[in-house]
Amino acid sequence: MTVVVLAMDGSPDSVAAARRLASRPLLAGSLSVHVAHVSPVLGSPGLSGAALDAENRSQADSAFAAAEAVLPGLPLVRHWLHGDPAAELVQLAETLDADAIMLGAKGRGAIVAALLGSVVSAVLAQATVPVIVVNPRAAQARAPAQA
């Protein structure tokens, strides 16, 4: 069985990663997909603990629903994590003895990534398993125009 950690934050980029997994399974045979959503420890300014928890729960539920919509019929295991996204994804992959981590690239550019950091870069630096990065903007740029 191939075990994949699919990072989902509900963005179009993470949905593209799920679509890639649906359209081209990693290996023939059985697949175990662990959908991971990582909520930040800090939230929007002025949110109380309960409001932050509710906001995080709503975002996690949306991310899980997006994965389920793209991967219908495939049993998905949900993981709602809190903290640093890269560290949590790598730790989950290690705990599950996963074969790969799959995530979408936001494609913010080198300058923004250097200033704010990049989850993709951090996962690539920390992971001990293969990391599959889906860049939907690059795929769209290569796709022939449809008339």
mmCIF file of C-alpha atoms in Angstrom, residues 2 15 21 27 31 40 63 80 123 140:
data_model
loop_
_atom_site.group_PDB
_atom_site.id
_atom_site.type_symbol
_atom_site.label_atom_id
_atom_site.label_comp_id
_atom_site.label_asym_id
_atom_site.label_seq_id
_atom_site.Cartn_x
_atom_site.Cartn_y
_atom_site.Cartn_z
ATOM 1 C CA THR A 2 1.257 3.461 -0.909
ATOM 2 C CA VAL A 15 -6.897 21.522 -4.816
ATOM 3 C CA LEU A 21 -3.308 12.742 -7.360
ATOM 4 C CA LEU A 27 1.560 3.767 -8.049
ATOM 5 C CA LEU A 31 -3.482 3.982 -1.970
ATOM 6 C CA PRO A 40 -1.726 28.397 12.590
ATOM 7 C CA ALA A 63 -9.990 22.026 3.092
ATOM 8 C CA TRP A 80 -6.226 18.548 11.614
ATOM 9 C CA VAL A 123 9.148 20.691 3.566
ATOM 10 C CA GLN A 140 -1.544 26.120 -17.192
#
